[in-house]
Structure formats: C-alpha cells, structure tokens
Amino acid sequence: MHALRDRTAVVGVGASPQGKIPGSSALSLGVEAFKRALDDSGLNKERIDGLLTMPGTTAPEGALNYLRVGEALGIDPRYTGSMKLGGGTAGGLLHLAALAVNAGMANYVACIFGDAAATGGSRFNRAAGWGDSWSI
C-alpha cells in the first residue's frame, strides 16, 4: 500500500465571510473562497486541473455543482466531482484530491464549499424528523 505522505500537500486556504450576507449566494461565496485560496497558494488559476465541490444546501444544481462552479471560476479541469457527506464532506474532498494527485489524475485540485444557508434559507434549518426538513 502506498502512503500519500510526502506526495500531496495543501498549498492554499481561503474562506469567505459567514453569517447573513445580503446579496450573497452559494456560488459567490465559493468563488470568493477560491480566489483567496489561490492568492494564498501563489498559483495561477490556469494550473488548477481538478475541482471538487460540496453543493451546499442552497445550490440549485446539486450533484452538477462542479460544472457551475468551474464555469464561474473560468477553469476547465480534467478531474471533477461534487459530493455531500454531511459533516465529513471537507475531509472527503481533501481525501479524493490527494488520491487524484497521487494517481496522476490532476496536479492541483481545488476543493470548494459555498453555501448561503443563513441568507438564502436552508433545507436543513430544522431538526431531522420535523416536517420535510430532510427532504430533497
């Protein structure tokens, strides 16, 4: 078994504001975080050849979120995907990114989560079992 140690690294981190932000959307917040991570990494966006996203609760495109985000970022990655794993999504995205880099499927993978749940309303704004809070 090959270890990923010393084969992959996080090279940039970016965050967007959080809370109620009038005029914001899941997409605009994800784009802002990407730009900050890119600045932190010192990379040009043309070097980003992988994109993994978590659609959030307010992104209307669901599993096709990576297409919308990639278009908004102006990138055309060769390795892509979107996933939702509840509270484990961030770790899952990083894990898949490391595996993709190690396998030679991509060199630089952006992992993006943008959501406007506080501003735009969330499907998960109530405890499970109350009405249709967990319905798709």
CSV table of N, CA and C in Angstrom, one decimal:
chain,number,residue,atom,x,y,z
A,1,MET,N,0.8,-1.2,0.0
A,1,MET,CA,0.0,0.0,0.0
A,1,MET,C,0.9,1.2,0.0
A,2,HIS,N,0.6,2.2,-0.9
A,2,HIS,CA,1.4,3.4,-1.0
A,2,HIS,C,0.8,4.5,-0.1
A,3,ALA,N,1.6,5.1,0.7
A,3,ALA,CA,1.2,6.2,1.6
A,3,ALA,C,1.2,7.5,0.8
A,4,LEU,N,0.2,8.3,1.1
A,4,LEU,CA,0.2,9.6,0.5
A,4,LEU,C,1.1,10.7,1.2
A,5,ARG,N,1.7,10.3,2.2
A,5,ARG,CA,2.6,11.1,2.9
A,5,ARG,C,3.7,11.6,2.0
A,6,ASP,N,4.1,12.9,2.0
A,6,ASP,CA,5.1,13.5,1.2
A,6,ASP,C,4.8,13.4,-0.3
A,7,ARG,N,3.6,13.1,-0.7
A,7,ARG,CA,3.2,13.1,-2.1
A,7,ARG,C,2.2,14.2,-2.4
A,8,THR,N,1.5,14.6,-1.4
A,8,THR,CA,0.5,15.7,-1.6
A,8,THR,C,0.6,16.7,-0.5
A,9,ALA,N,0.0,17.9,-0.8
A,9,ALA,CA,0.0,19.0,0.3
A,9,ALA,C,-1.1,20.0,0.0
A,10,VAL,N,-1.6,20.6,1.0
A,10,VAL,CA,-2.5,21.7,0.9
A,10,VAL,C,-1.6,22.9,0.7
A,11,VAL,N,-1.8,23.6,-0.5
A,11,VAL,CA,-0.9,24.7,-0.8
A,11,VAL,C,-1.6,26.1,-0.7
A,12,GLY,N,-2.9,26.1,-0.4
A,12,GLY,CA,-3.6,27.4,-0.3
A,12,GLY,C,-4.9,27.2,0.4
A,13,VAL,N,-5.3,28.1,1.3
A,13,VAL,CA,-6.6,28.1,2.0
A,13,VAL,C,-7.2,29.4,1.9
A,14,GLY,N,-8.6,29.4,1.6
A,14,GLY,CA,-9.3,30.6,1.6
A,14,GLY,C,-10.7,30.5,2.2
A,15,ALA,N,-11.2,31.5,2.8
A,15,ALA,CA,-12.5,31.5,3.4
A,15,ALA,C,-13.3,32.7,3.0
A,16,SER,N,-14.6,32.6,2.9
A,16,SER,CA,-15.4,33.8,2.6
A,16,SER,C,-16.1,34.2,4.0
A,17,PRO,N,-16.7,35.4,4.0
A,17,PRO,CA,-17.5,35.8,5.2
A,17,PRO,C,-18.5,34.7,5.5
A,18,GLN,N,-19.0,34.7,6.7
A,18,GLN,CA,-20.0,33.8,7.2
A,18,GLN,C,-21.1,34.5,7.9
A,19,GLY,N,-22.3,34.0,7.9
A,19,GLY,CA,-23.4,34.6,8.5
A,19,GLY,C,-24.4,35.1,7.5
A,20,LYS,N,-25.3,36.0,7.8
A,20,LYS,CA,-26.3,36.6,6.9
A,20,LYS,C,-25.6,37.7,6.1
A,21,ILE,N,-25.4,37.4,4.8
A,21,ILE,CA,-24.7,38.3,3.9
A,21,ILE,C,-25.6,38.7,2.7
A,22,PRO,N,-26.4,39.7,2.8
A,22,PRO,CA,-27.4,40.1,1.8
A,22,PRO,C,-26.6,40.2,0.4
A,23,GLY,N,-27.3,39.6,-0.6
A,23,GLY,CA,-26.7,39.6,-2.0
A,23,GLY,C,-25.8,38.5,-2.2
A,24,SER,N,-25.5,37.7,-1.2
A,24,SER,CA,-24.6,36.5,-1.4
A,24,SER,C,-25.3,35.3,-1.9
A,25,SER,N,-24.6,34.4,-2.5
A,25,SER,CA,-25.2,33.1,-2.9
A,25,SER,C,-24.1,32.0,-2.6
A,26,ALA,N,-24.5,30.8,-2.7
A,26,ALA,CA,-23.6,29.7,-2.5
A,26,ALA,C,-22.4,29.8,-3.5
A,27,LEU,N,-22.8,30.2,-4.7
A,27,LEU,CA,-21.8,30.4,-5.8
A,27,LEU,C,-20.8,31.5,-5.5
A,28,SER,N,-21.4,32.7,-5.2
A,28,SER,CA,-20.5,33.9,-4.9
A,28,SER,C,-19.6,33.6,-3.7
A,29,LEU,N,-20.0,33.0,-2.7
A,29,LEU,CA,-19.2,32.7,-1.6
A,29,LEU,C,-18.1,31.7,-1.9
A,30,GLY,N,-18.4,30.6,-2.7
A,30,GLY,CA,-17.4,29.7,-3.1
A,30,GLY,C,-16.4,30.3,-4.0
A,31,VAL,N,-16.8,31.2,-4.9
A,31,VAL,CA,-15.8,31.9,-5.8
A,31,VAL,C,-14.9,32.8,-5.0
A,32,GLU,N,-15.5,33.4,-4.0
A,32,GLU,CA,-14.6,34.3,-3.1
A,32,GLU,C,-13.6,33.5,-2.3
A,33,ALA,N,-14.0,32.4,-1.8
A,33,ALA,CA,-13.1,31.5,-1.1
A,33,ALA,C,-12.0,31.0,-2.0
A,34,PHE,N,-12.4,30.6,-3.2
A,34,PHE,CA,-11.4,30.1,-4.2
A,34,PHE,C,-10.4,31.2,-4.5
A,35,LYS,N,-10.8,32.4,-4.8
A,35,LYS,CA,-9.8,33.5,-5.1
A,35,LYS,C,-8.9,33.7,-3.9
A,36,ARG,N,-9.4,33.6,-2.7
A,36,ARG,CA,-8.5,33.8,-1.5
A,36,ARG,C,-7.5,32.6,-1.4
A,37,ALA,N,-8.0,31.4,-1.7
A,37,ALA,CA,-7.1,30.3,-1.6
A,37,ALA,C,-6.0,30.3,-2.7
A,38,LEU,N,-6.4,30.8,-3.9
A,38,LEU,CA,-5.5,30.9,-5.0
A,38,LEU,C,-4.4,32.0,-4.6
A,39,ASP,N,-4.8,33.1,-4.1
A,39,ASP,CA,-3.9,34.1,-3.6
A,39,ASP,C,-2.9,33.5,-2.6
A,40,ASP,N,-3.5,32.8,-1.6
A,40,ASP,CA,-2.6,32.2,-0.6
A,40,ASP,C,-1.6,31.2,-1.1
A,41,SER,N,-2.0,30.5,-2.2
A,41,SER,CA,-1.1,29.4,-2.8
A,41,SER,C,-0.1,30.0,-3.7
A,42,GLY,N,-0.3,31.2,-4.3
A,42,GLY,CA,0.6,31.8,-5.2
A,42,GLY,C,0.5,31.1,-6.6
A,43,LEU,N,-0.5,30.3,-6.9
A,43,LEU,CA,-0.7,29.7,-8.1
A,43,LEU,C,-1.6,30.5,-9.1
A,44,ASN,N,-1.4,30.3,-10.4
A,44,ASN,CA,-2.3,30.9,-11.3
A,44,ASN,C,-3.5,30.0,-11.5
A,45,LYS,N,-4.7,30.5,-11.8
A,45,LYS,CA,-5.9,29.6,-11.9
A,45,LYS,C,-5.7,28.6,-13.0
A,46,GLU,N,-4.9,29.0,-14.0
A,46,GLU,CA,-4.7,28.1,-15.2
A,46,GLU,C,-4.0,26.7,-14.7
A,47,ARG,N,-3.4,26.7,-13.6
A,47,ARG,CA,-2.8,25.5,-13.1
A,47,ARG,C,-3.7,24.6,-12.4
A,48,ILE,N,-4.9,25.0,-12.1
A,48,ILE,CA,-5.9,24.2,-11.4
A,48,ILE,C,-6.5,23.3,-12.4
A,49,ASP,N,-6.2,22.0,-12.3
A,49,ASP,CA,-6.7,21.0,-13.2
A,49,ASP,C,-7.6,20.0,-12.5
A,50,GLY,N,-8.1,20.3,-11.3
A,50,GLY,CA,-9.0,19.4,-10.6
A,50,GLY,C,-10.0,20.3,-9.8
A,51,LEU,N,-11.2,19.9,-9.7
A,51,LEU,CA,-12.2,20.7,-9.0
A,51,LEU,C,-13.2,19.7,-8.3
A,52,LEU,N,-13.2,19.8,-7.0
A,52,LEU,CA,-14.2,19.0,-6.2
A,52,LEU,C,-15.0,20.0,-5.4
A,53,THR,N,-16.3,19.8,-5.4
A,53,THR,CA,-17.2,20.7,-4.6
A,53,THR,C,-18.2,20.0,-3.7
A,54,MET,N,-18.7,20.8,-2.8
A,54,MET,CA,-19.8,20.4,-1.9
A,54,MET,C,-20.9,21.4,-2.2
A,55,PRO,N,-22.0,20.9,-2.9
A,55,PRO,CA,-23.0,21.9,-3.3
A,55,PRO,C,-23.7,22.7,-2.3
A,56,GLY,N,-23.7,22.4,-1.0
A,56,GLY,CA,-24.3,23.2,0.0
A,56,GLY,C,-25.8,23.0,-0.1
A,57,THR,N,-26.5,23.6,0.8
A,57,THR,CA,-28.0,23.4,0.9
A,57,THR,C,-28.8,24.4,0.0
A,58,THR,N,-28.2,25.4,-0.5
A,58,THR,CA,-28.9,26.4,-1.3
A,58,THR,C,-28.5,26.4,-2.8
A,59,ALA,N,-27.5,25.5,-3.2
A,59,ALA,CA,-27.1,25.4,-4.6
A,59,ALA,C,-28.2,24.6,-5.4
A,60,PRO,N,-28.8,25.2,-6.4
A,60,PRO,CA,-29.9,24.5,-7.1
A,60,PRO,C,-29.5,23.4,-7.9
A,61,GLU,N,-28.2,23.3,-8.3
A,61,GLU,CA,-27.8,22.3,-9.3
A,61,GLU,C,-27.4,21.0,-8.7
A,62,GLY,N,-27.3,20.9,-7.4
A,62,GLY,CA,-27.0,19.6,-6.7
A,62,GLY,C,-25.7,19.0,-7.2
A,63,ALA,N,-25.8,17.8,-7.6
A,63,ALA,CA,-24.6,17.0,-8.0
A,63,ALA,C,-23.8,17.6,-9.2
A,64,LEU,N,-24.4,18.4,-9.9
A,64,LEU,CA,-23.7,19.1,-11.0
A,64,LEU,C,-23.1,20.4,-10.6
A,65,ASN,N,-23.0,20.6,-9.3
A,65,ASN,CA,-22.4,21.9,-8.8
A,65,ASN,C,-21.0,22.2,-9.4
A,66,TYR,N,-20.2,21.2,-9.6
A,66,TYR,CA,-18.8,21.4,-10.1
A,66,TYR,C,-18.8,22.1,-11.4
A,67,LEU,N,-19.9,21.8,-12.3
A,67,LEU,CA,-20.0,22.4,-13.6
A,67,LEU,C,-20.2,23.9,-13.4
A,68,ARG,N,-21.1,24.3,-12.6
A,68,ARG,CA,-21.5,25.7,-12.4
A,68,ARG,C,-20.3,26.4,-11.7
A,69,VAL,N,-19.7,25.8,-10.8
A,69,VAL,CA,-18.5,26.5,-10.1
A,69,VAL,C,-17.4,26.6,-11.1
A,70,GLY,N,-17.0,25.6,-11.8
A,70,GLY,CA,-15.9,25.7,-12.8
A,70,GLY,C,-16.2,26.7,-13.8
A,71,GLU,N,-17.4,26.9,-14.3
A,71,GLU,CA,-17.7,27.9,-15.2
A,71,GLU,C,-17.5,29.3,-14.6
A,72,ALA,N,-18.0,29.5,-13.4
A,72,ALA,CA,-17.9,30.8,-12.7
A,72,ALA,C,-16.4,31.1,-12.4
A,73,LEU,N,-15.6,30.1,-12.2
A,73,LEU,CA,-14.2,30.4,-11.9
A,73,LEU,C,-13.4,30.5,-13.2
A,74,GLY,N,-13.9,30.2,-14.4
A,74,GLY,CA,-13.2,30.3,-15.6
A,74,GLY,C,-12.1,29.2,-15.8
A,75,ILE,N,-12.4,28.0,-15.2
A,75,ILE,CA,-11.5,26.9,-15.3
A,75,ILE,C,-12.1,25.7,-16.0
A,76,ASP,N,-11.4,24.9,-16.6
A,76,ASP,CA,-11.9,23.7,-17.3
A,76,ASP,C,-11.0,22.5,-16.8
A,77,PRO,N,-11.3,22.0,-15.6
A,77,PRO,CA,-10.5,20.9,-15.0
A,77,PRO,C,-10.7,19.6,-15.6
A,78,ARG,N,-9.7,18.7,-15.6
A,78,ARG,CA,-9.9,17.4,-16.2
A,78,ARG,C,-10.4,16.4,-15.1
A,79,TYR,N,-10.3,16.7,-13.9
A,79,TYR,CA,-10.8,15.9,-12.8
A,79,TYR,C,-11.8,16.7,-12.0
A,80,THR,N,-13.0,16.1,-11.9
A,80,THR,CA,-14.1,16.9,-11.2
A,80,THR,C,-15.1,16.0,-10.5
A,81,GLY,N,-15.8,16.6,-9.6
A,81,GLY,CA,-16.9,15.9,-9.0
A,81,GLY,C,-17.5,16.8,-7.9
A,82,SER,N,-18.7,16.4,-7.4
A,82,SER,CA,-19.4,17.0,-6.3
A,82,SER,C,-19.9,15.9,-5.4
A,83,MET,N,-19.8,16.2,-4.1
A,83,MET,CA,-20.3,15.2,-3.1
A,83,MET,C,-20.8,15.9,-1.9
A,84,LYS,N,-21.7,15.1,-1.2
A,84,LYS,CA,-22.2,15.5,0.1
A,84,LYS,C,-22.1,14.4,1.1
A,85,LEU,N,-21.3,14.6,2.1
A,85,LEU,CA,-21.1,13.6,3.1
A,85,LEU,C,-21.5,14.1,4.5
A,86,GLY,N,-22.4,15.0,4.6
A,86,GLY,CA,-22.8,15.6,5.9
A,86,GLY,C,-21.6,16.3,6.5
A,87,GLY,N,-21.3,16.2,7.7
A,87,GLY,CA,-20.2,16.8,8.4
A,87,GLY,C,-18.8,16.4,8.0
A,88,GLY,N,-18.8,15.3,7.2
A,88,GLY,CA,-17.5,14.8,6.8
A,88,GLY,C,-17.1,15.2,5.3
A,89,THR,N,-17.8,16.1,4.7
A,89,THR,CA,-17.5,16.4,3.3
A,89,THR,C,-16.2,17.0,3.1
A,90,ALA,N,-15.8,17.9,3.9
A,90,ALA,CA,-14.5,18.6,3.7
A,90,ALA,C,-13.4,17.6,3.7
A,91,GLY,N,-13.4,16.7,4.7
A,91,GLY,CA,-12.3,15.7,4.8
A,91,GLY,C,-12.4,14.7,3.5
A,92,GLY,N,-13.6,14.4,3.1
A,92,GLY,CA,-13.8,13.5,1.9
A,92,GLY,C,-13.2,14.2,0.7
A,93,LEU,N,-13.5,15.5,0.5
A,93,LEU,CA,-13.0,16.2,-0.7
A,93,LEU,C,-11.5,16.3,-0.6
A,94,LEU,N,-10.9,16.5,0.5
A,94,LEU,CA,-9.4,16.6,0.6
A,94,LEU,C,-8.8,15.2,0.3
A,95,HIS,N,-9.5,14.1,0.8
A,95,HIS,CA,-9.0,12.8,0.6
A,95,HIS,C,-9.0,12.4,-0.9
A,96,LEU,N,-10.1,12.7,-1.6
A,96,LEU,CA,-10.2,12.5,-3.0
A,96,LEU,C,-9.2,13.3,-3.8
A,97,ALA,N,-9.0,14.5,-3.4
A,97,ALA,CA,-8.0,15.4,-4.1
A,97,ALA,C,-6.6,14.8,-3.9
A,98,ALA,N,-6.2,14.3,-2.7
A,98,ALA,CA,-4.9,13.7,-2.5
A,98,ALA,C,-4.8,12.4,-3.4
A,99,LEU,N,-5.8,11.6,-3.4
A,99,LEU,CA,-5.8,10.4,-4.2
A,99,LEU,C,-5.6,10.7,-5.7
A,100,ALA,N,-6.4,11.8,-6.2
A,100,ALA,CA,-6.3,12.2,-7.6
A,100,ALA,C,-4.9,12.6,-8.0
A,101,VAL,N,-4.2,13.4,-7.1
A,101,VAL,CA,-2.9,13.9,-7.3
A,101,VAL,C,-1.9,12.7,-7.3
A,102,ASN,N,-2.0,11.8,-6.4
A,102,ASN,CA,-1.2,10.7,-6.3
A,102,ASN,C,-1.3,9.8,-7.5
A,103,ALA,N,-2.5,9.6,-8.0
A,103,ALA,CA,-2.7,8.8,-9.2
A,103,ALA,C,-2.4,9.4,-10.5
A,104,GLY,N,-2.0,10.7,-10.5
A,104,GLY,CA,-1.7,11.4,-11.7
A,104,GLY,C,-2.9,11.9,-12.5
A,105,MET,N,-4.0,11.9,-11.8
A,105,MET,CA,-5.2,12.4,-12.5
A,105,MET,C,-5.3,13.9,-12.5
A,106,ALA,N,-4.6,14.6,-11.6
A,106,ALA,CA,-4.6,16.0,-11.5
A,106,ALA,C,-3.3,16.5,-10.8
A,107,ASN,N,-2.9,17.7,-11.0
A,107,ASN,CA,-1.8,18.2,-10.2
A,107,ASN,C,-2.2,19.2,-9.1
A,108,TYR,N,-3.2,20.0,-9.4
A,108,TYR,CA,-3.7,20.9,-8.4
A,108,TYR,C,-5.3,20.9,-8.4
A,109,VAL,N,-5.8,20.4,-7.2
A,109,VAL,CA,-7.2,20.2,-7.1
A,109,VAL,C,-7.8,21.3,-6.1
A,110,ALA,N,-8.8,22.1,-6.6
A,110,ALA,CA,-9.5,23.0,-5.7
A,110,ALA,C,-10.6,22.3,-5.1
A,111,CYS,N,-10.8,22.4,-3.8
A,111,CYS,CA,-11.9,21.8,-3.0
A,111,CYS,C,-12.7,23.0,-2.5
A,112,ILE,N,-13.9,23.1,-3.0
A,112,ILE,CA,-14.7,24.3,-2.7
A,112,ILE,C,-16.1,23.9,-2.1
A,113,PHE,N,-16.4,24.6,-1.0
A,113,PHE,CA,-17.7,24.6,-0.4
A,113,PHE,C,-18.3,26.0,-0.3
A,114,GLY,N,-19.4,26.3,-0.9
A,114,GLY,CA,-20.0,27.6,-0.7
A,114,GLY,C,-21.5,27.3,-0.4
A,115,ASP,N,-22.0,28.1,0.6
A,115,ASP,CA,-23.4,27.9,1.0
A,115,ASP,C,-23.9,29.3,1.5
A,116,ALA,N,-25.1,29.6,1.3
A,116,ALA,CA,-25.7,30.8,1.8
A,116,ALA,C,-27.0,30.4,2.6
A,117,ALA,N,-26.8,29.4,3.5
A,117,ALA,CA,-28.0,28.9,4.2
A,117,ALA,C,-28.5,30.0,5.1
A,118,ALA,N,-27.7,30.8,5.8
A,118,ALA,CA,-28.2,31.8,6.7
A,118,ALA,C,-28.9,33.0,5.9
A,119,THR,N,-28.4,33.2,4.7
A,119,THR,CA,-29.0,34.3,3.9
A,119,THR,C,-30.2,33.8,3.0
A,120,GLY,N,-29.9,32.6,2.4
A,120,GLY,CA,-30.9,32.2,1.4
A,120,GLY,C,-31.9,31.1,1.9
A,121,GLY,N,-31.8,30.8,3.1
A,121,GLY,CA,-32.7,29.7,3.6
A,121,GLY,C,-32.1,28.3,3.3
A,122,SER,N,-32.3,27.4,4.2
A,122,SER,CA,-31.7,26.1,4.1
A,122,SER,C,-32.8,25.0,4.2
A,123,ARG,N,-32.6,23.9,3.5
A,123,ARG,CA,-33.5,22.8,3.7
A,123,ARG,C,-33.2,22.1,5.0
A,124,PHE,N,-32.1,22.4,5.6
A,124,PHE,CA,-31.7,21.7,6.9
A,124,PHE,C,-31.8,22.7,8.0
A,125,ASN,N,-32.8,23.6,8.0
A,125,ASN,CA,-32.9,24.6,9.0
A,125,ASN,C,-33.7,24.1,10.3
A,126,ARG,N,-34.1,22.9,10.3
A,126,ARG,CA,-34.8,22.3,11.4
A,126,ARG,C,-34.2,20.9,11.7
A,127,ALA,N,-34.5,20.5,12.9
A,127,ALA,CA,-34.0,19.2,13.3
A,127,ALA,C,-34.7,18.1,12.5
A,128,ALA,N,-33.9,17.0,12.3
A,128,ALA,CA,-34.4,15.9,11.5
A,128,ALA,C,-35.7,15.4,12.1
A,129,GLY,N,-36.7,15.0,11.2
A,129,GLY,CA,-38.0,14.5,11.7
A,129,GLY,C,-39.0,15.5,11.8
A,130,TRP,N,-38.7,16.8,11.7
A,130,TRP,CA,-39.7,17.9,11.8
A,130,TRP,C,-40.1,18.3,10.4
A,131,GLY,N,-41.3,17.9,10.0
A,131,GLY,CA,-41.8,18.2,8.7
A,131,GLY,C,-40.9,17.6,7.6
A,132,ASP,N,-40.6,18.4,6.6
A,132,ASP,CA,-39.8,17.9,5.5
A,132,ASP,C,-38.4,18.4,5.4
A,133,SER,N,-37.8,18.7,6.6
A,133,SER,CA,-36.5,19.4,6.7
A,133,SER,C,-35.4,18.6,6.0
A,134,TRP,N,-35.6,17.3,5.9
A,134,TRP,CA,-34.5,16.4,5.3
A,134,TRP,C,-34.9,16.0,3.9
A,135,SER,N,-36.0,16.5,3.4
A,135,SER,CA,-36.4,16.0,2.0
A,135,SER,C,-35.6,16.7,1.0
A,136,ILE,N,-35.5,16.1,-0.2
A,136,ILE,CA,-34.7,16.6,-1.3
A,136,ILE,C,-35.7,17.4,-2.2
